[in-house]
Amino acid sequence: MKVALRLRHDQLEKYRSIAGLTTEQQLADRMGFHQGTVNKVLNGRQAPSGRFVAALLQAFNGVPFDDLWEIVVVNGSADVDAAVDAPLEVA
C-alpha cells in the first residue's frame, strides 16, 4: 500500500487570510523558505519535504497536522498524479 501527503488548500487559504498573508512571498518569509519553493509545493510541482511540512505548520503557530495535511492511500503513480497535490510517498 502506498500513501501520499496532500495539502488541504482550503484550510491553508483560511489560515493565510486570518494571518494576513496575502502573498506567497509573505508566507515564504514566515516559513523561512524561498518563494519559488513555496510556489512549487503549493502548485504540486514539488513534493513537500518534512522540513517544509513542519515549517508550514509552525507558520500558523503550530496548528495541528491534520488541519493542513491529509494522508491518502494511492494505488499507483497515475492515482497520485490525479488525486494528490504535491505527493510525498511513503512506503
mmCIF file of N, CA, C and O in Angstrom:
data_model
loop_
_atom_site.group_PDB
_atom_site.id
_atom_site.type_symbol
_atom_site.label_atom_id
_atom_site.label_comp_id
_atom_site.label_asym_id
_atom_site.label_seq_id
_atom_site.Cartn_x
_atom_site.Cartn_y
_atom_site.Cartn_z
ATOM 1 N N MET A 1 0.847 -1.180 0.000
ATOM 2 C CA MET A 1 0.000 0.000 0.000
ATOM 3 C C MET A 1 0.889 1.239 0.000
ATOM 4 O O MET A 1 1.853 1.321 0.742
ATOM 5 N N LYS A 2 0.541 2.176 -0.835
ATOM 6 C CA LYS A 2 1.250 3.453 -0.866
ATOM 7 C C LYS A 2 0.332 4.534 -0.329
ATOM 8 O O LYS A 2 -0.872 4.507 -0.540
ATOM 9 N N VAL A 3 0.943 5.454 0.365
ATOM 10 C CA VAL A 3 0.194 6.613 0.840
ATOM 11 C C VAL A 3 0.904 7.870 0.367
ATOM 12 O O VAL A 3 2.090 7.843 0.049
ATOM 13 N N ALA A 4 0.155 8.932 0.318
ATOM 14 C CA ALA A 4 0.715 10.215 -0.094
ATOM 15 C C ALA A 4 0.159 11.303 0.807
ATOM 16 O O ALA A 4 -0.899 11.155 1.416
ATOM 17 N N LEU A 5 0.896 12.365 0.887
ATOM 18 C CA LEU A 5 0.517 13.520 1.694
ATOM 19 C C LEU A 5 -0.114 14.561 0.785
ATOM 20 O O LEU A 5 0.443 14.897 -0.256
ATOM 21 N N ARG A 6 -1.292 15.035 1.170
ATOM 22 C CA ARG A 6 -1.984 16.037 0.359
ATOM 23 C C ARG A 6 -2.253 17.277 1.204
ATOM 24 O O ARG A 6 -2.749 17.183 2.329
ATOM 25 N N LEU A 7 -1.920 18.421 0.654
ATOM 26 C CA LEU A 7 -2.169 19.703 1.306
ATOM 27 C C LEU A 7 -3.649 20.044 1.194
ATOM 28 O O LEU A 7 -4.252 19.907 0.131
ATOM 29 N N ARG A 8 -4.219 20.491 2.287
ATOM 30 C CA ARG A 8 -5.614 20.920 2.288
ATOM 31 C C ARG A 8 -5.645 22.411 1.945
ATOM 32 O O ARG A 8 -5.546 23.270 2.811
ATOM 33 N N HIS A 9 -5.745 22.703 0.656
ATOM 34 C CA HIS A 9 -5.656 24.085 0.167
ATOM 35 C C HIS A 9 -6.731 24.992 0.766
ATOM 36 O O HIS A 9 -6.465 26.169 1.023
ATOM 37 N N ASP A 10 -7.928 24.460 0.982
ATOM 38 C CA ASP A 10 -8.990 25.280 1.561
ATOM 39 C C ASP A 10 -8.611 25.770 2.956
ATOM 40 O O ASP A 10 -8.815 26.938 3.297
ATOM 41 N N GLN A 11 -8.034 24.884 3.753
ATOM 42 C CA GLN A 11 -7.611 25.254 5.098
ATOM 43 C C GLN A 11 -6.436 26.228 5.059
ATOM 44 O O GLN A 11 -6.372 27.167 5.848
ATOM 45 N N LEU A 12 -5.497 25.986 4.136
ATOM 46 C CA LEU A 12 -4.356 26.890 4.011
ATOM 47 C C LEU A 12 -4.843 28.305 3.703
ATOM 48 O O LEU A 12 -4.369 29.275 4.305
ATOM 49 N N GLU A 13 -5.775 28.432 2.791
ATOM 50 C CA GLU A 13 -6.289 29.760 2.442
ATOM 51 C C GLU A 13 -6.962 30.415 3.641
ATOM 52 O O GLU A 13 -6.828 31.621 3.850
ATOM 53 N N LYS A 14 -7.665 29.635 4.440
ATOM 54 C CA LYS A 14 -8.305 30.174 5.650
ATOM 55 C C LYS A 14 -7.251 30.713 6.611
ATOM 56 O O LYS A 14 -7.360 31.850 7.090
ATOM 57 N N TYR A 15 -6.217 29.917 6.869
ATOM 58 C CA TYR A 15 -5.169 30.357 7.800
ATOM 59 C C TYR A 15 -4.393 31.551 7.246
ATOM 60 O O TYR A 15 -4.023 32.449 8.002
ATOM 61 N N ARG A 16 -4.138 31.556 5.948
ATOM 62 C CA ARG A 16 -3.438 32.701 5.354
ATOM 63 C C ARG A 16 -4.253 33.972 5.509
ATOM 64 O O ARG A 16 -3.710 35.038 5.820
ATOM 65 N N SER A 17 -5.543 33.868 5.291
ATOM 66 C CA SER A 17 -6.414 35.031 5.422
ATOM 67 C C SER A 17 -6.414 35.565 6.854
ATOM 68 O O SER A 17 -6.288 36.773 7.083
ATOM 69 N N ILE A 18 -6.532 34.661 7.810
ATOM 70 C CA ILE A 18 -6.530 35.064 9.223
ATOM 71 C C ILE A 18 -5.219 35.757 9.585
ATOM 72 O O ILE A 18 -5.208 36.750 10.310
ATOM 73 N N ALA A 19 -4.099 35.219 9.058
ATOM 74 C CA ALA A 19 -2.777 35.763 9.381
ATOM 75 C C ALA A 19 -2.415 36.987 8.541
ATOM 76 O O ALA A 19 -1.388 37.621 8.784
ATOM 77 N N GLY A 20 -3.230 37.307 7.547
ATOM 78 C CA GLY A 20 -2.936 38.451 6.691
ATOM 79 C C GLY A 20 -1.803 38.195 5.711
ATOM 80 O O GLY A 20 -1.144 39.136 5.267
ATOM 81 N N LEU A 21 -1.566 36.931 5.382
ATOM 82 C CA LEU A 21 -0.504 36.569 4.433
ATOM 83 C C LEU A 21 -1.107 36.487 3.038
ATOM 84 O O LEU A 21 -1.517 35.428 2.573
ATOM 85 N N THR A 22 -1.148 37.624 2.360
ATOM 86 C CA THR A 22 -1.830 37.688 1.077
ATOM 87 C C THR A 22 -0.959 37.272 -0.095
ATOM 88 O O THR A 22 -1.472 37.007 -1.175
ATOM 89 N N THR A 23 0.346 37.208 0.102
ATOM 90 C CA THR A 23 1.232 36.816 -0.992
ATOM 91 C C THR A 23 2.037 35.577 -0.614
ATOM 92 O O THR A 23 2.250 35.293 0.568
ATOM 93 N N GLU A 24 2.482 34.860 -1.630
ATOM 94 C CA GLU A 24 3.355 33.716 -1.388
ATOM 95 C C GLU A 24 4.663 34.154 -0.746
ATOM 96 O O GLU A 24 5.228 33.428 0.061
ATOM 97 N N GLN A 25 5.139 35.324 -1.094
ATOM 98 C CA GLN A 25 6.379 35.822 -0.510
ATOM 99 C C GLN A 25 6.235 36.006 0.996
ATOM 100 O O GLN A 25 7.140 35.659 1.756
ATOM 101 N N GLN A 26 5.114 36.543 1.429
ATOM 102 C CA GLN A 26 4.886 36.707 2.867
ATOM 103 C C GLN A 26 4.859 35.349 3.566
ATOM 104 O O GLN A 26 5.432 35.189 4.646
ATOM 105 N N LEU A 27 4.197 34.377 2.955
ATOM 106 C CA LEU A 27 4.156 33.032 3.526
ATOM 107 C C LEU A 27 5.545 32.424 3.562
ATOM 108 O O LEU A 27 5.965 31.864 4.579
ATOM 109 N N ALA A 28 6.276 32.553 2.466
ATOM 110 C CA ALA A 28 7.638 32.012 2.393
ATOM 111 C C ALA A 28 8.539 32.634 3.457
ATOM 112 O O ALA A 28 9.312 31.928 4.108
ATOM 113 N N ASP A 29 8.441 33.944 3.639
ATOM 114 C CA ASP A 29 9.244 34.622 4.654
ATOM 115 C C ASP A 29 8.938 34.077 6.044
ATOM 116 O O ASP A 29 9.842 33.822 6.832
ATOM 117 N N ARG A 30 7.675 33.872 6.326
ATOM 118 C CA ARG A 30 7.290 33.361 7.635
ATOM 119 C C ARG A 30 7.781 31.927 7.834
ATOM 120 O O ARG A 30 8.127 31.533 8.942
ATOM 121 N N MET A 31 7.826 31.158 6.749
ATOM 122 C CA MET A 31 8.268 29.764 6.828
ATOM 123 C C MET A 31 9.784 29.627 6.812
ATOM 124 O O MET A 31 10.311 28.591 7.186
ATOM 125 N N GLY A 32 10.475 30.649 6.310
ATOM 126 C CA GLY A 32 11.920 30.550 6.161
ATOM 127 C C GLY A 32 12.325 29.795 4.906
ATOM 128 O O GLY A 32 13.384 29.175 4.855
ATOM 129 N N PHE A 33 11.482 29.861 3.877
ATOM 130 C CA PHE A 33 11.737 29.201 2.597
ATOM 131 C C PHE A 33 11.784 30.234 1.483
ATOM 132 O O PHE A 33 11.241 31.329 1.609
ATOM 133 N N HIS A 34 12.388 29.850 0.389
ATOM 134 C CA HIS A 34 12.401 30.681 -0.806
ATOM 135 C C HIS A 34 10.998 30.656 -1.415
ATOM 136 O O HIS A 34 10.328 29.618 -1.419
ATOM 137 N N GLN A 35 10.559 31.775 -1.937
ATOM 138 C CA GLN A 35 9.223 31.877 -2.520
ATOM 139 C C GLN A 35 9.025 30.877 -3.657
ATOM 140 O O GLN A 35 7.951 30.305 -3.813
ATOM 141 N N GLY A 36 10.058 30.636 -4.439
ATOM 142 C CA GLY A 36 9.952 29.688 -5.548
ATOM 143 C C GLY A 36 9.654 28.275 -5.071
ATOM 144 O O GLY A 36 8.876 27.543 -5.693
ATOM 145 N N THR A 37 10.250 27.889 -3.962
ATOM 146 C CA THR A 37 9.995 26.563 -3.391
ATOM 147 C C THR A 37 8.558 26.472 -2.903
ATOM 148 O O THR A 37 7.865 25.474 -3.153
ATOM 149 N N VAL A 38 8.097 27.494 -2.217
ATOM 150 C CA VAL A 38 6.720 27.514 -1.735
ATOM 151 C C VAL A 38 5.757 27.408 -2.910
ATOM 152 O O VAL A 38 4.809 26.618 -2.890
ATOM 153 N N ASN A 39 6.011 28.157 -3.958
ATOM 154 C CA ASN A 39 5.160 28.117 -5.143
ATOM 155 C C ASN A 39 5.110 26.722 -5.753
ATOM 156 O O ASN A 39 4.037 26.218 -6.096
ATOM 157 N N LYS A 40 6.260 26.087 -5.882
ATOM 158 C CA LYS A 40 6.303 24.746 -6.478
ATOM 159 C C LYS A 40 5.518 23.739 -5.651
ATOM 160 O O LYS A 40 4.795 22.908 -6.208
ATOM 161 N N VAL A 41 5.671 23.787 -4.346
ATOM 162 C CA VAL A 41 4.946 22.840 -3.493
ATOM 163 C C VAL A 41 3.448 23.124 -3.534
ATOM 164 O O VAL A 41 2.639 22.209 -3.708
ATOM 165 N N LEU A 42 3.066 24.377 -3.405
ATOM 166 C CA LEU A 42 1.648 24.717 -3.396
ATOM 167 C C LEU A 42 0.956 24.389 -4.709
ATOM 168 O O LEU A 42 -0.243 24.107 -4.731
ATOM 169 N N ASN A 43 1.706 24.412 -5.796
ATOM 170 C CA ASN A 43 1.125 24.117 -7.106
ATOM 171 C C ASN A 43 1.365 22.674 -7.557
ATOM 172 O O ASN A 43 1.084 22.331 -8.702
ATOM 173 N N GLY A 44 1.886 21.845 -6.670
ATOM 174 C CA GLY A 44 2.023 20.425 -6.964
ATOM 175 C C GLY A 44 3.170 20.046 -7.867
ATOM 176 O O GLY A 44 3.217 18.931 -8.371
ATOM 177 N N ARG A 45 4.123 20.943 -8.077
ATOM 178 C CA ARG A 45 5.266 20.638 -8.944
ATOM 179 C C ARG A 45 6.454 20.094 -8.159
ATOM 180 O O ARG A 45 7.435 19.672 -8.754
ATOM 181 N N GLN A 46 6.369 20.110 -6.837
ATOM 182 C CA GLN A 46 7.445 19.607 -5.984
ATOM 183 C C GLN A 46 6.815 19.007 -4.735
ATOM 184 O O GLN A 46 5.890 19.579 -4.161
ATOM 185 N N ALA A 47 7.303 17.842 -4.347
ATOM 186 C CA ALA A 47 6.816 17.210 -3.118
ATOM 187 C C ALA A 47 7.336 17.980 -1.909
ATOM 188 O O ALA A 47 8.471 18.449 -1.915
ATOM 189 N N PRO A 48 6.517 18.106 -0.882
ATOM 190 C CA PRO A 48 6.978 18.813 0.314
ATOM 191 C C PRO A 48 7.938 17.953 1.128
ATOM 192 O O PRO A 48 7.698 16.762 1.315
ATOM 193 N N SER A 49 9.010 18.548 1.578
ATOM 194 C CA SER A 49 9.926 17.843 2.478
ATOM 195 C C SER A 49 9.329 17.845 3.880
ATOM 196 O O SER A 49 8.388 18.590 4.176
ATOM 197 N N GLY A 50 9.895 17.049 4.744
ATOM 198 C CA GLY A 50 9.465 17.068 6.140
ATOM 199 C C GLY A 50 9.660 18.437 6.754
ATOM 200 O O GLY A 50 8.827 18.916 7.538
ATOM 201 N N ARG A 51 10.763 19.084 6.409
ATOM 202 C CA ARG A 51 11.044 20.436 6.919
ATOM 203 C C ARG A 51 9.982 21.426 6.440
ATOM 204 O O ARG A 51 9.547 22.291 7.191
ATOM 205 N N PHE A 52 9.548 21.280 5.177
ATOM 206 C CA PHE A 52 8.511 22.155 4.630
ATOM 207 C C PHE A 52 7.202 21.966 5.390
ATOM 208 O O PHE A 52 6.547 22.933 5.777
ATOM 209 N N VAL A 53 6.818 20.700 5.596
ATOM 210 C CA VAL A 53 5.579 20.398 6.310
ATOM 211 C C VAL A 53 5.611 21.041 7.696
ATOM 212 O O VAL A 53 4.665 21.719 8.106
ATOM 213 N N ALA A 54 6.705 20.845 8.407
ATOM 214 C CA ALA A 54 6.836 21.402 9.759
ATOM 215 C C ALA A 54 6.820 22.932 9.744
ATOM 216 O O ALA A 54 6.181 23.564 10.587
ATOM 217 N N ALA A 55 7.512 23.533 8.783
ATOM 218 C CA ALA A 55 7.569 24.996 8.705
ATOM 219 C C ALA A 55 6.203 25.589 8.407
ATOM 220 O O ALA A 55 5.851 26.652 8.940
ATOM 221 N N LEU A 56 5.425 24.918 7.576
ATOM 222 C CA LEU A 56 4.094 25.424 7.267
ATOM 223 C C LEU A 56 3.205 25.367 8.506
ATOM 224 O O LEU A 56 2.478 26.318 8.802
ATOM 225 N N LEU A 57 3.285 24.281 9.245
ATOM 226 C CA LEU A 57 2.507 24.184 10.490
ATOM 227 C C LEU A 57 2.942 25.255 11.483
ATOM 228 O O LEU A 57 2.114 25.909 12.119
ATOM 229 N N GLN A 58 4.245 25.450 11.606
ATOM 230 C CA GLN A 58 4.774 26.433 12.548
ATOM 231 C C GLN A 58 4.442 27.861 12.125
ATOM 232 O O GLN A 58 4.280 28.741 12.969
ATOM 233 N N ALA A 59 4.320 28.091 10.817
ATOM 234 C CA ALA A 59 3.982 29.430 10.318
ATOM 235 C C ALA A 59 2.638 29.910 10.861
ATOM 236 O O ALA A 59 2.385 31.104 10.948
ATOM 237 N N PHE A 60 1.799 28.951 11.215
ATOM 238 C CA PHE A 60 0.492 29.291 11.773
ATOM 239 C C PHE A 60 0.407 28.857 13.231
ATOM 240 O O PHE A 60 -0.577 28.279 13.681
ATOM 241 N N ASN A 61 1.492 29.145 13.958
ATOM 242 C CA ASN A 61 1.573 28.908 15.398
ATOM 243 C C ASN A 61 1.356 27.453 15.784
ATOM 244 O O ASN A 61 0.708 27.160 16.786
ATOM 245 N N GLY A 62 1.870 26.557 14.960
ATOM 246 C CA GLY A 62 1.833 25.145 15.300
ATOM 247 C C GLY A 62 0.453 24.516 15.232
ATOM 248 O O GLY A 62 0.109 23.695 16.081
ATOM 249 N N VAL A 63 -0.325 24.883 14.219
ATOM 250 C CA VAL A 63 -1.642 24.261 14.071
ATOM 251 C C VAL A 63 -1.478 22.748 13.958
ATOM 252 O O VAL A 63 -0.424 22.261 13.531
ATOM 253 N N PRO A 64 -2.487 21.978 14.313
ATOM 254 C CA PRO A 64 -2.382 20.524 14.205
ATOM 255 C C PRO A 64 -2.132 20.068 12.769
ATOM 256 O O PRO A 64 -2.636 20.673 11.819
ATOM 257 N N PHE A 65 -1.369 18.998 12.651
ATOM 258 C CA PHE A 65 -1.006 18.449 11.349
ATOM 259 C C PHE A 65 -2.228 18.269 10.446
ATOM 260 O O PHE A 65 -2.226 18.686 9.292
ATOM 261 N N ASP A 66 -3.265 17.656 10.969
ATOM 262 C CA ASP A 66 -4.409 17.327 10.117
ATOM 263 C C ASP A 66 -5.298 18.526 9.789
ATOM 264 O O ASP A 66 -6.266 18.391 9.044
ATOM 265 N N ASP A 67 -4.961 19.702 10.300
ATOM 266 C CA ASP A 67 -5.648 20.910 9.841
ATOM 267 C C ASP A 67 -5.180 21.303 8.438
ATOM 268 O O ASP A 67 -5.959 21.858 7.668
ATOM 269 N N LEU A 68 -3.906 21.049 8.131
ATOM 270 C CA LEU A 68 -3.350 21.467 6.838
ATOM 271 C C LEU A 68 -2.989 20.307 5.916
ATOM 272 O O LEU A 68 -2.847 20.516 4.711
ATOM 273 N N TRP A 69 -2.821 19.126 6.452
ATOM 274 C CA TRP A 69 -2.369 17.983 5.645
ATOM 275 C C TRP A 69 -3.291 16.797 5.861
ATOM 276 O O TRP A 69 -3.850 16.627 6.944
ATOM 277 N N GLU A 70 -3.410 15.967 4.832
ATOM 278 C CA GLU A 70 -4.117 14.713 4.988
ATOM 279 C C GLU A 70 -3.325 13.618 4.297
ATOM 280 O O GLU A 70 -2.607 13.868 3.330
ATOM 281 N N ILE A 71 -3.444 12.429 4.823
ATOM 282 C CA ILE A 71 -2.771 11.271 4.247
ATOM 283 C C ILE A 71 -3.804 10.493 3.461
ATOM 284 O O ILE A 71 -4.876 10.176 3.978
ATOM 285 N N VAL A 72 -3.479 10.220 2.203
ATOM 286 C CA VAL A 72 -4.388 9.486 1.333
ATOM 287 C C VAL A 72 -3.709 8.225 0.817
ATOM 288 O O VAL A 72 -2.502 8.211 0.594
ATOM 289 N N VAL A 73 -4.491 7.181 0.632
ATOM 290 C CA VAL A 73 -3.997 5.929 0.076
ATOM 291 C C VAL A 73 -4.094 6.026 -1.433
ATOM 292 O O VAL A 73 -5.109 6.459 -1.982
ATOM 293 N N VAL A 74 -3.023 5.636 -2.105
ATOM 294 C CA VAL A 74 -2.995 5.653 -3.570
ATOM 295 C C VAL A 74 -2.608 4.271 -4.070
ATOM 296 O O VAL A 74 -1.926 3.515 -3.391
ATOM 297 N N ASN A 75 -3.064 3.957 -5.275
ATOM 298 C CA ASN A 75 -2.819 2.630 -5.833
ATOM 299 C C ASN A 75 -1.829 2.621 -6.981
ATOM 300 O O ASN A 75 -1.748 1.658 -7.707
ATOM 301 N N GLY A 76 -1.116 3.688 -7.192
ATOM 302 C CA GLY A 76 -0.140 3.754 -8.267
ATOM 303 C C GLY A 76 0.173 5.185 -8.612
ATOM 304 O O GLY A 76 -0.479 6.115 -8.154
ATOM 305 N N SER A 77 1.185 5.375 -9.457
ATOM 306 C CA SER A 77 1.626 6.734 -9.770
ATOM 307 C C SER A 77 0.550 7.526 -10.494
ATOM 308 O O SER A 77 0.439 8.729 -10.315
ATOM 309 N N ALA A 78 -0.278 6.872 -11.331
ATOM 310 C CA ALA A 78 -1.345 7.594 -12.024
ATOM 311 C C ALA A 78 -2.345 8.145 -11.020
ATOM 312 O O ALA A 78 -2.828 9.265 -11.150
ATOM 313 N N ASP A 79 -2.658 7.347 -9.978
ATOM 314 C CA ASP A 79 -3.565 7.810 -8.940
ATOM 315 C C ASP A 79 -2.974 8.988 -8.176
ATOM 316 O O ASP A 79 -3.672 9.915 -7.819
ATOM 317 N N VAL A 80 -1.676 8.926 -7.932
ATOM 318 C CA VAL A 80 -1.012 10.021 -7.225
ATOM 319 C C VAL A 80 -1.133 11.290 -8.040
ATOM 320 O O VAL A 80 -1.524 12.331 -7.540
ATOM 321 N N ASP A 81 -0.821 11.211 -9.336
ATOM 322 C CA ASP A 81 -0.879 12.392 -10.182
ATOM 323 C C ASP A 81 -2.292 12.958 -10.260
ATOM 324 O O ASP A 81 -2.489 14.162 -10.270
ATOM 325 N N ALA A 82 -3.285 12.082 -10.300
ATOM 326 C CA ALA A 82 -4.658 12.535 -10.471
ATOM 327 C C ALA A 82 -5.270 13.055 -9.175
ATOM 328 O O ALA A 82 -6.078 13.966 -9.199
ATOM 329 N N ALA A 83 -4.893 12.469 -8.043
ATOM 330 C CA ALA A 83 -5.624 12.753 -6.818
ATOM 331 C C ALA A 83 -4.863 13.551 -5.774
ATOM 332 O O ALA A 83 -5.464 14.044 -4.843
ATOM 333 N N VAL A 84 -3.575 13.681 -5.910
ATOM 334 C CA VAL A 84 -2.798 14.241 -4.821
ATOM 335 C C VAL A 84 -1.980 15.428 -5.284
ATOM 336 O O VAL A 84 -1.247 15.347 -6.253
ATOM 337 N N ASP A 85 -2.116 16.523 -4.568
ATOM 338 C CA ASP A 85 -1.288 17.691 -4.831
ATOM 339 C C ASP A 85 0.029 17.500 -4.119
ATOM 340 O O ASP A 85 0.064 17.244 -2.921
ATOM 341 N N ALA A 86 1.115 17.644 -4.835
ATOM 342 C CA ALA A 86 2.469 17.545 -4.262
ATOM 343 C C ALA A 86 2.620 16.322 -3.379
ATOM 344 O O ALA A 86 2.790 16.436 -2.173
ATOM 345 N N PRO A 87 2.552 15.125 -3.944
ATOM 346 C CA PRO A 87 2.594 13.920 -3.116
ATOM 347 C C PRO A 87 3.951 13.702 -2.477
ATOM 348 O O PRO A 87 4.981 13.953 -3.058
ATOM 349 N N LEU A 88 3.918 13.211 -1.274
ATOM 350 C CA LEU A 88 5.099 12.736 -0.568
ATOM 351 C C LEU A 88 4.812 11.288 -0.270
ATOM 352 O O LEU A 88 4.061 10.974 0.638
ATOM 353 N N GLU A 89 5.322 10.386 -1.077
ATOM 354 C CA GLU A 89 5.006 8.972 -0.942
ATOM 355 C C GLU A 89 5.790 8.356 0.188
ATOM 356 O O GLU A 89 6.938 8.680 0.420
ATOM 357 N N VAL A 90 5.130 7.448 0.883
ATOM 358 C CA VAL A 90 5.747 6.713 1.979
ATOM 359 C C VAL A 90 5.515 5.245 1.721
ATOM 360 O O VAL A 90 4.384 4.829 1.474
ATOM 361 N N ALA A 91 6.575 4.443 1.771
ATOM 362 C CA ALA A 91 6.434 3.005 1.511
ATOM 363 C C ALA A 91 5.811 2.305 2.689
ATOM 364 O O ALA A 91 5.901 2.696 3.810
#
